[in-house]
mmCIF file with all atom_site columns, C-alpha atoms in Angstrom:
data_model
loop_
_atom_site.group_PDB
_atom_site.id
_atom_site.type_symbol
_atom_site.label_atom_id
_atom_site.label_alt_id
_atom_site.label_comp_id
_atom_site.label_asym_id
_atom_site.label_entity_id
_atom_site.label_seq_id
_atom_site.pdbx_PDB_ins_code
_atom_site.Cartn_x
_atom_site.Cartn_y
_atom_site.Cartn_z
_atom_site.occupancy
_atom_site.B_iso_or_equiv
_atom_site.pdbx_formal_charge
_atom_site.auth_seq_id
_atom_site.auth_comp_id
_atom_site.auth_asym_id
_atom_site.auth_atom_id
_atom_site.pdbx_PDB_model_num
ATOM 1   C CA . LYS A 1 1   ? -76.012 -6.983 31.873 1.00 50.00 ? 522 LYS A CA 1
ATOM 2   C CA . VAL A 1 2   ? -72.255 -7.209 31.917 1.00 48.00 ? 523 VAL A CA 1
ATOM 3   C CA . ALA A 1 3   ? -70.042 -4.120 31.960 1.00 48.00 ? 524 ALA A CA 1
ATOM 4   C CA . VAL A 1 4   ? -67.318 -4.247 29.370 1.00 47.00 ? 525 VAL A CA 1
ATOM 5   C CA . ALA A 1 5   ? -64.055 -2.542 30.304 1.00 48.00 ? 526 ALA A CA 1
ATOM 6   C CA . ALA A 1 6   ? -62.001 -0.737 27.728 1.00 45.00 ? 527 ALA A CA 1
ATOM 7   C CA . PRO A 1 7   ? -58.896 -2.593 26.622 1.00 48.00 ? 528 PRO A CA 1
ATOM 8   C CA . SER A 1 8   ? -55.936 -1.764 28.869 1.00 48.00 ? 529 SER A CA 1
ATOM 9   C CA . ASN A 1 9   ? -53.986 -0.476 25.902 1.00 49.00 ? 530 ASN A CA 1
ATOM 10  C CA . ALA A 1 10  ? -56.639 2.141  25.080 1.00 47.00 ? 531 ALA A CA 1
ATOM 11  C CA . GLN A 1 11  ? -55.343 5.692  25.310 1.00 49.00 ? 532 GLN A CA 1
ATOM 12  C CA . LEU A 1 12  ? -57.223 8.812  26.208 1.00 41.00 ? 533 LEU A CA 1
ATOM 13  C CA . PRO A 1 13  ? -56.789 11.741 23.855 1.00 42.00 ? 534 PRO A CA 1
ATOM 14  C CA . PRO A 1 14  ? -54.070 14.109 25.086 1.00 44.00 ? 535 PRO A CA 1
ATOM 15  C CA . GLU A 1 15  ? -55.258 17.225 26.893 1.00 42.00 ? 536 GLU A CA 1
ATOM 16  C CA . ARG A 1 16  ? -54.911 20.332 24.814 1.00 40.00 ? 537 ARG A CA 1
ATOM 17  C CA . PRO A 1 17  ? -53.299 23.314 26.534 1.00 39.00 ? 538 PRO A CA 1
ATOM 18  C CA . ALA A 1 18  ? -55.567 26.269 27.157 1.00 40.00 ? 539 ALA A CA 1
ATOM 19  C CA . PRO A 1 19  ? -55.249 29.203 24.755 1.00 40.00 ? 540 PRO A CA 1
ATOM 20  C CA . ALA A 1 20  ? -52.683 31.769 25.878 1.00 40.00 ? 541 ALA A CA 1
ATOM 21  C CA . ALA A 1 21  ? -55.365 34.223 27.025 1.00 40.00 ? 542 ALA A CA 1
ATOM 22  C CA . GLU A 1 22  ? -56.862 31.590 29.340 1.00 39.00 ? 543 GLU A CA 1
ATOM 23  C CA . ARG A 1 23  ? -53.648 30.417 30.987 1.00 40.00 ? 544 ARG A CA 1
ATOM 24  C CA . ALA A 1 24  ? -53.137 31.638 34.518 1.00 46.00 ? 545 ALA A CA 1
ATOM 25  C CA . MET A 1 25  ? -50.778 34.567 34.590 1.00 54.00 ? 546 MET A CA 1
ATOM 26  C CA . ASP A 1 26  ? -48.202 34.745 37.324 1.00 78.00 ? 547 ASP A CA 1
ATOM 27  C CA . PHE A 1 27  ? -49.459 37.463 39.675 1.00 81.00 ? 548 PHE A CA 1
ATOM 28  C CA . SER A 1 28  ? -45.999 39.029 39.923 1.00 87.00 ? 549 SER A CA 1
ATOM 29  C CA . GLN A 1 29  ? -45.870 39.540 36.128 1.00 89.00 ? 550 GLN A CA 1
ATOM 30  C CA . LEU A 1 30  ? -48.681 42.064 36.395 1.00 91.00 ? 551 LEU A CA 1
ATOM 31  C CA . PHE A 1 31  ? -46.459 44.584 38.177 1.00 94.00 ? 552 PHE A CA 1
ATOM 32  C CA . SER A 1 32  ? -43.520 46.751 37.143 1.00 95.00 ? 553 SER A CA 1
ATOM 33  C CA . GLU A 1 33  ? -41.545 49.459 38.946 1.00 96.00 ? 554 GLU A CA 1
ATOM 34  C CA . LYS A 1 34  ? -42.323 51.758 35.994 1.00 97.00 ? 555 LYS A CA 1
ATOM 35  C CA . ALA A 1 35  ? -46.011 51.556 36.919 1.00 97.00 ? 556 ALA A CA 1
ATOM 36  C CA . VAL A 1 36  ? -45.572 52.380 40.612 1.00 97.00 ? 557 VAL A CA 1
ATOM 37  C CA . THR A 1 37  ? -45.565 55.702 42.430 1.00 97.00 ? 558 THR A CA 1
ATOM 38  C CA . LEU A 1 38  ? -45.158 56.116 46.165 1.00 97.00 ? 559 LEU A CA 1
ATOM 39  C CA . ASN A 1 39  ? -46.378 59.703 46.008 1.00 96.00 ? 560 ASN A CA 1
ATOM 40  C CA . LEU A 1 40  ? -49.381 60.405 43.811 1.00 97.00 ? 561 LEU A CA 1
ATOM 41  C CA . SER A 1 41  ? -49.593 64.146 43.287 1.00 96.00 ? 562 SER A CA 1
ATOM 42  C CA . SER A 1 42  ? -53.268 64.050 42.263 1.00 97.00 ? 563 SER A CA 1
ATOM 43  C CA . THR A 1 43  ? -55.982 65.262 44.610 1.00 96.00 ? 564 THR A CA 1
ATOM 44  C CA . THR A 1 44  ? -59.064 64.201 42.604 1.00 97.00 ? 565 THR A CA 1
ATOM 45  C CA . LYS A 1 45  ? -60.213 60.872 41.202 1.00 97.00 ? 566 LYS A CA 1
ATOM 46  C CA . ALA A 1 46  ? -60.086 62.177 37.612 1.00 97.00 ? 567 ALA A CA 1
ATOM 47  C CA . ASP A 1 47  ? -56.523 63.439 38.061 1.00 98.00 ? 568 ASP A CA 1
ATOM 48  C CA . ALA A 1 48  ? -55.443 60.200 39.751 1.00 98.00 ? 569 ALA A CA 1
ATOM 49  C CA . ILE A 1 49  ? -56.846 58.169 36.855 1.00 98.00 ? 570 ILE A CA 1
ATOM 50  C CA . ARG A 1 50  ? -54.880 60.317 34.390 1.00 98.00 ? 571 ARG A CA 1
ATOM 51  C CA . GLU A 1 51  ? -51.700 60.205 36.494 1.00 98.00 ? 572 GLU A CA 1
ATOM 52  C CA . MET A 1 52  ? -51.807 56.434 36.868 1.00 98.00 ? 573 MET A CA 1
ATOM 53  C CA . ALA A 1 53  ? -52.665 55.953 33.190 1.00 98.00 ? 574 ALA A CA 1
ATOM 54  C CA . GLY A 1 54  ? -49.526 57.993 32.509 1.00 98.00 ? 575 GLY A CA 1
ATOM 55  C CA . LEU A 1 55  ? -47.514 55.419 34.475 1.00 98.00 ? 576 LEU A CA 1
ATOM 56  C CA . LEU A 1 56  ? -49.012 52.646 32.358 1.00 98.00 ? 577 LEU A CA 1
ATOM 57  C CA . GLU A 1 57  ? -48.239 54.584 29.189 1.00 97.00 ? 578 GLU A CA 1
ATOM 58  C CA . GLN A 1 58  ? -44.611 55.101 30.284 1.00 97.00 ? 579 GLN A CA 1
ATOM 59  C CA . ASP A 1 59  ? -44.418 51.365 30.955 1.00 97.00 ? 580 ASP A CA 1
ATOM 60  C CA . GLY A 1 60  ? -45.428 50.723 27.335 1.00 97.00 ? 581 GLY A CA 1
ATOM 61  C CA . VAL A 1 61  ? -48.623 48.786 28.073 1.00 96.00 ? 582 VAL A CA 1
ATOM 62  C CA . LEU A 1 62  ? -51.102 51.213 26.490 1.00 97.00 ? 583 LEU A CA 1
ATOM 63  C CA . SER A 1 63  ? -51.574 51.762 22.776 1.00 97.00 ? 584 SER A CA 1
ATOM 64  C CA . ASP A 1 64  ? -54.026 54.613 23.377 1.00 98.00 ? 585 ASP A CA 1
ATOM 65  C CA . LYS A 1 65  ? -53.874 56.416 26.728 1.00 98.00 ? 586 LYS A CA 1
ATOM 66  C CA . ALA A 1 66  ? -56.971 58.559 26.030 1.00 98.00 ? 587 ALA A CA 1
ATOM 67  C CA . ALA A 1 67  ? -59.078 55.502 25.152 1.00 98.00 ? 588 ALA A CA 1
ATOM 68  C CA . PHE A 1 68  ? -57.911 53.723 28.306 1.00 98.00 ? 589 PHE A CA 1
ATOM 69  C CA . ILE A 1 69  ? -58.757 56.741 30.469 1.00 98.00 ? 590 ILE A CA 1
ATOM 70  C CA . SER A 1 70  ? -62.210 56.918 28.857 1.00 98.00 ? 591 SER A CA 1
ATOM 71  C CA . ALA A 1 71  ? -62.783 53.223 29.600 1.00 97.00 ? 592 ALA A CA 1
ATOM 72  C CA . VAL A 1 72  ? -61.742 53.657 33.265 1.00 97.00 ? 593 VAL A CA 1
ATOM 73  C CA . GLU A 1 73  ? -63.960 56.740 33.628 1.00 97.00 ? 594 GLU A CA 1
ATOM 74  C CA . ALA A 1 74  ? -66.902 54.894 32.049 1.00 96.00 ? 595 ALA A CA 1
ATOM 75  C CA . ARG A 1 75  ? -66.399 52.058 34.535 1.00 93.00 ? 596 ARG A CA 1
ATOM 76  C CA . GLU A 1 76  ? -66.281 54.566 37.413 1.00 95.00 ? 597 GLU A CA 1
ATOM 77  C CA . GLN A 1 77  ? -69.614 56.040 36.253 1.00 95.00 ? 598 GLN A CA 1
ATOM 78  C CA . GLN A 1 78  ? -71.204 52.586 36.389 1.00 94.00 ? 599 GLN A CA 1
ATOM 79  C CA . PHE A 1 79  ? -70.025 51.971 39.934 1.00 91.00 ? 600 PHE A CA 1
ATOM 80  C CA . PRO A 1 80  ? -67.269 53.697 41.910 1.00 92.00 ? 601 PRO A CA 1
ATOM 81  C CA . THR A 1 81  ? -64.224 51.514 42.570 1.00 93.00 ? 602 THR A CA 1
ATOM 82  C CA . GLY A 1 82  ? -63.459 52.799 46.061 1.00 95.00 ? 603 GLY A CA 1
ATOM 83  C CA . LEU A 1 83  ? -63.623 49.658 48.208 1.00 92.00 ? 604 LEU A CA 1
ATOM 84  C CA . GLY A 1 84  ? -63.377 51.390 51.557 1.00 93.00 ? 605 GLY A CA 1
ATOM 85  C CA . ASP A 1 85  ? -60.698 51.178 54.231 1.00 93.00 ? 606 ASP A CA 1
ATOM 86  C CA . GLY A 1 86  ? -58.494 53.513 52.170 1.00 95.00 ? 607 GLY A CA 1
ATOM 87  C CA . ILE A 1 87  ? -58.382 51.331 49.035 1.00 95.00 ? 608 ILE A CA 1
ATOM 88  C CA . ALA A 1 88  ? -59.503 51.883 45.436 1.00 96.00 ? 609 ALA A CA 1
ATOM 89  C CA . ILE A 1 89  ? -59.148 49.579 42.433 1.00 94.00 ? 610 ILE A CA 1
ATOM 90  C CA . PRO A 1 90  ? -60.088 51.469 39.252 1.00 96.00 ? 611 PRO A CA 1
ATOM 91  C CA . HIS A 1 91  ? -59.955 49.185 36.230 1.00 93.00 ? 612 HIS A CA 1
ATOM 92  C CA . ALA A 1 92  ? -60.833 48.741 32.591 1.00 93.00 ? 613 ALA A CA 1
ATOM 93  C CA . LYS A 1 93  ? -60.751 46.038 29.952 1.00 92.00 ? 614 LYS A CA 1
ATOM 94  C CA . THR A 1 94  ? -60.095 47.601 26.565 1.00 94.00 ? 615 THR A CA 1
ATOM 95  C CA . ALA A 1 95  ? -58.279 47.151 23.265 1.00 95.00 ? 616 ALA A CA 1
ATOM 96  C CA . ALA A 1 96  ? -56.142 50.156 24.294 1.00 97.00 ? 617 ALA A CA 1
ATOM 97  C CA . VAL A 1 97  ? -54.167 47.783 26.565 1.00 95.00 ? 618 VAL A CA 1
ATOM 98  C CA . VAL A 1 98  ? -51.277 46.013 24.823 1.00 94.00 ? 619 VAL A CA 1
ATOM 99  C CA . ARG A 1 99  ? -50.521 43.684 27.756 1.00 91.00 ? 620 ARG A CA 1
ATOM 100 C CA . PRO A 1 100 ? -52.039 43.393 31.218 1.00 91.00 ? 621 PRO A CA 1
ATOM 101 C CA . ARG A 1 101 ? -50.548 45.470 34.000 1.00 94.00 ? 622 ARG A CA 1
ATOM 102 C CA . VAL A 1 102 ? -51.489 46.801 37.425 1.00 95.00 ? 623 VAL A CA 1
ATOM 103 C CA . ALA A 1 103 ? -50.318 50.305 38.290 1.00 97.00 ? 624 ALA A CA 1
ATOM 104 C CA . VAL A 1 104 ? -49.919 51.013 41.998 1.00 97.00 ? 625 VAL A CA 1
ATOM 105 C CA . GLY A 1 105 ? -50.152 54.438 43.573 1.00 98.00 ? 626 GLY A CA 1
ATOM 106 C CA . ILE A 1 106 ? -49.914 55.678 47.134 1.00 97.00 ? 627 ILE A CA 1
ATOM 107 C CA . SER A 1 107 ? -51.604 58.956 48.011 1.00 97.00 ? 628 SER A CA 1
ATOM 108 C CA . LYS A 1 108 ? -50.465 60.511 51.276 1.00 95.00 ? 629 LYS A CA 1
ATOM 109 C CA . ALA A 1 109 ? -53.437 62.905 51.336 1.00 95.00 ? 630 ALA A CA 1
ATOM 110 C CA . GLY A 1 110 ? -56.001 60.402 50.097 1.00 97.00 ? 631 GLY A CA 1
ATOM 111 C CA . ILE A 1 111 ? -58.369 60.622 47.121 1.00 98.00 ? 632 ILE A CA 1
ATOM 112 C CA . ASP A 1 112 ? -62.153 60.244 47.085 1.00 97.00 ? 633 ASP A CA 1
ATOM 113 C CA . PHE A 1 113 ? -63.038 57.213 44.944 1.00 97.00 ? 634 PHE A CA 1
ATOM 114 C CA . GLY A 1 114 ? -66.621 57.004 46.212 1.00 95.00 ? 635 GLY A CA 1
ATOM 115 C CA . SER A 1 115 ? -66.047 54.253 48.764 1.00 95.00 ? 636 SER A CA 1
ATOM 116 C CA . PRO A 1 116 ? -69.021 52.959 50.769 1.00 95.00 ? 637 PRO A CA 1
ATOM 117 C CA . ASP A 1 117 ? -67.373 53.962 54.065 1.00 96.00 ? 638 ASP A CA 1
ATOM 118 C CA . ASN A 1 118 ? -66.584 57.468 52.721 1.00 96.00 ? 639 ASN A CA 1
ATOM 119 C CA . THR A 1 119 ? -62.856 57.046 53.375 1.00 96.00 ? 640 THR A CA 1
ATOM 120 C CA . ALA A 1 120 ? -60.315 58.527 51.016 1.00 97.00 ? 641 ALA A CA 1
ATOM 121 C CA . ALA A 1 121 ? -58.162 56.041 49.112 1.00 97.00 ? 642 ALA A CA 1
ATOM 122 C CA . HIS A 1 122 ? -54.482 56.008 50.050 1.00 97.00 ? 643 HIS A CA 1
ATOM 123 C CA . LEU A 1 123 ? -53.663 52.787 48.219 1.00 97.00 ? 644 LEU A CA 1
ATOM 124 C CA . ILE A 1 124 ? -54.783 52.651 44.586 1.00 97.00 ? 645 ILE A CA 1
ATOM 125 C CA . PHE A 1 125 ? -54.416 49.741 42.185 1.00 95.00 ? 646 PHE A CA 1
ATOM 126 C CA . MET A 1 126 ? -55.285 50.488 38.548 1.00 96.00 ? 647 MET A CA 1
ATOM 127 C CA . ILE A 1 127 ? -55.878 47.292 36.573 1.00 93.00 ? 648 ILE A CA 1
ATOM 128 C CA . ALA A 1 128 ? -55.328 47.487 32.814 1.00 95.00 ? 649 ALA A CA 1
ATOM 129 C CA . ALA A 1 129 ? -56.681 44.419 30.988 1.00 92.00 ? 650 ALA A CA 1
ATOM 130 C CA . SER A 1 130 ? -56.734 43.812 27.263 1.00 89.00 ? 651 SER A CA 1
ATOM 131 C CA . GLU A 1 131 ? -59.800 42.618 25.358 1.00 86.00 ? 652 GLU A CA 1
ATOM 132 C CA . GLY A 1 132 ? -58.478 39.079 24.860 1.00 74.00 ? 653 GLY A CA 1
ATOM 133 C CA . GLU A 1 133 ? -57.697 38.458 28.512 1.00 70.00 ? 654 GLU A CA 1
ATOM 134 C CA . ASN A 1 134 ? -61.106 36.987 29.377 1.00 68.00 ? 655 ASN A CA 1
ATOM 135 C CA . ASP A 1 135 ? -61.463 37.179 33.163 1.00 77.00 ? 656 ASP A CA 1
ATOM 136 C CA . MET A 1 136 ? -57.886 38.203 34.054 1.00 72.00 ? 657 MET A CA 1
ATOM 137 C CA . HIS A 1 137 ? -59.070 41.502 35.545 1.00 70.00 ? 658 HIS A CA 1
ATOM 138 C CA . VAL A 1 138 ? -61.656 39.731 37.702 1.00 77.00 ? 659 VAL A CA 1
ATOM 139 C CA . LYS A 1 139 ? -59.059 37.244 38.987 1.00 83.00 ? 660 LYS A CA 1
ATOM 140 C CA . THR A 1 140 ? -56.630 40.097 39.638 1.00 82.00 ? 661 THR A CA 1
ATOM 141 C CA . LEU A 1 141 ? -59.299 42.060 41.521 1.00 78.00 ? 662 LEU A CA 1
ATOM 142 C CA . ALA A 1 142 ? -60.024 38.987 43.621 1.00 82.00 ? 663 ALA A CA 1
ATOM 143 C CA . GLU A 1 143 ? -56.349 38.316 44.377 1.00 86.00 ? 664 GLU A CA 1
ATOM 144 C CA . ILE A 1 144 ? -55.621 41.925 45.361 1.00 86.00 ? 665 ILE A CA 1
ATOM 145 C CA . SER A 1 145 ? -58.781 42.089 47.474 1.00 85.00 ? 666 SER A CA 1
ATOM 146 C CA . LYS A 1 146 ? -57.920 38.815 49.222 1.00 87.00 ? 667 LYS A CA 1
ATOM 147 C CA . ARG A 1 147 ? -54.410 40.026 50.084 1.00 88.00 ? 668 ARG A CA 1
ATOM 148 C CA . LEU A 1 148 ? -55.734 43.371 51.352 1.00 87.00 ? 669 LEU A CA 1
ATOM 149 C CA . LEU A 1 149 ? -57.885 41.628 53.952 1.00 85.00 ? 670 LEU A CA 1
ATOM 150 C CA . ASP A 1 150 ? -54.650 41.298 55.922 1.00 87.00 ? 671 ASP A CA 1
ATOM 151 C CA . GLY A 1 151 ? -54.187 44.658 57.660 1.00 84.00 ? 672 GLY A CA 1
ATOM 152 C CA . ASP A 1 152 ? -50.453 44.012 58.115 1.00 92.00 ? 673 ASP A CA 1
ATOM 153 C CA . PHE A 1 153 ? -50.106 43.468 54.369 1.00 92.00 ? 674 PHE A CA 1
ATOM 154 C CA . LYS A 1 154 ? -51.779 46.799 53.635 1.00 92.00 ? 675 LYS A CA 1
ATOM 155 C CA . GLN A 1 155 ? -49.573 48.569 56.180 1.00 94.00 ? 676 GLN A CA 1
ATOM 156 C CA . ARG A 1 156 ? -46.408 47.042 54.680 1.00 94.00 ? 677 ARG A CA 1
ATOM 157 C CA . LEU A 1 157 ? -47.427 48.404 51.264 1.00 95.00 ? 678 LEU A CA 1
ATOM 158 C CA . LEU A 1 158 ? -48.183 51.875 52.614 1.00 95.00 ? 679 LEU A CA 1
ATOM 159 C CA . SER A 1 159 ? -44.922 52.061 54.551 1.00 95.00 ? 680 SER A CA 1
ATOM 160 C CA . SER A 1 160 ? -42.701 50.837 51.705 1.00 96.00 ? 681 SER A CA 1
ATOM 161 C CA . SER A 1 161 ? -39.637 53.068 51.360 1.00 96.00 ? 682 SER A CA 1
ATOM 162 C CA . ASP A 1 162 ? -39.136 52.501 47.636 1.00 97.00 ? 683 ASP A CA 1
ATOM 163 C CA . LYS A 1 163 ? -40.785 50.912 44.587 1.00 96.00 ? 684 LYS A CA 1
ATOM 164 C CA . GLY A 1 164 ? -38.791 47.694 44.859 1.00 95.00 ? 685 GLY A CA 1
ATOM 165 C CA . GLU A 1 165 ? -39.805 47.187 48.479 1.00 96.00 ? 686 GLU A CA 1
ATOM 166 C CA . LEU A 1 166 ? -43.455 47.852 47.624 1.00 96.00 ? 687 LEU A CA 1
ATOM 167 C CA . LEU A 1 167 ? -43.386 45.276 44.801 1.00 95.00 ? 688 LEU A CA 1
ATOM 168 C CA . ASN A 1 168 ? -41.606 42.716 46.992 1.00 94.00 ? 689 ASN A CA 1
ATOM 169 C CA . ASN A 1 169 ? -44.256 43.227 49.693 1.00 92.00 ? 690 ASN A CA 1
ATOM 170 C CA . LEU A 1 170 ? -47.020 43.001 47.124 1.00 90.00 ? 691 LEU A CA 1
ATOM 171 C CA . VAL A 1 171 ? -46.045 39.744 45.450 1.00 88.00 ? 692 VAL A CA 1
ATOM 172 C CA . SER A 1 172 ? -44.493 37.840 48.378 1.00 82.00 ? 693 SER A CA 1
#
């Protein structure tokens, strides 16, 4: 048998770009100073969820704050989002999210998010993902978790003197 090569002038069909929801989002675009607080006033998980959802609402990324809070609380009932080592990443994927955003909160006192090591969370990332974003929230969780493995990175976030410094430390 003889292999027949395609003519050299044959063209492959052009690659189609991925739909907008599947394109990789720039990590830095997920953050905004409006959705950051260096001093969470909440002392309970439920209050922290409401307080951080309020930041997202003020940033204009929620169409329905109550529905978003319900989705985050439902996710927390499935499995607590306290990761341990003073970190929690509550999250929800819901139609109540207009565009993806990550709210960031620092709690000086710490908040119990049910972490496996029983430590209170001082650094809280609340991921808001919209229904059409496929696995954006999973990729964001992975990226944040990967960065937090660096203890110096975590300390830089916690010691940030203002929102701009925190965001610069977060996305650099």
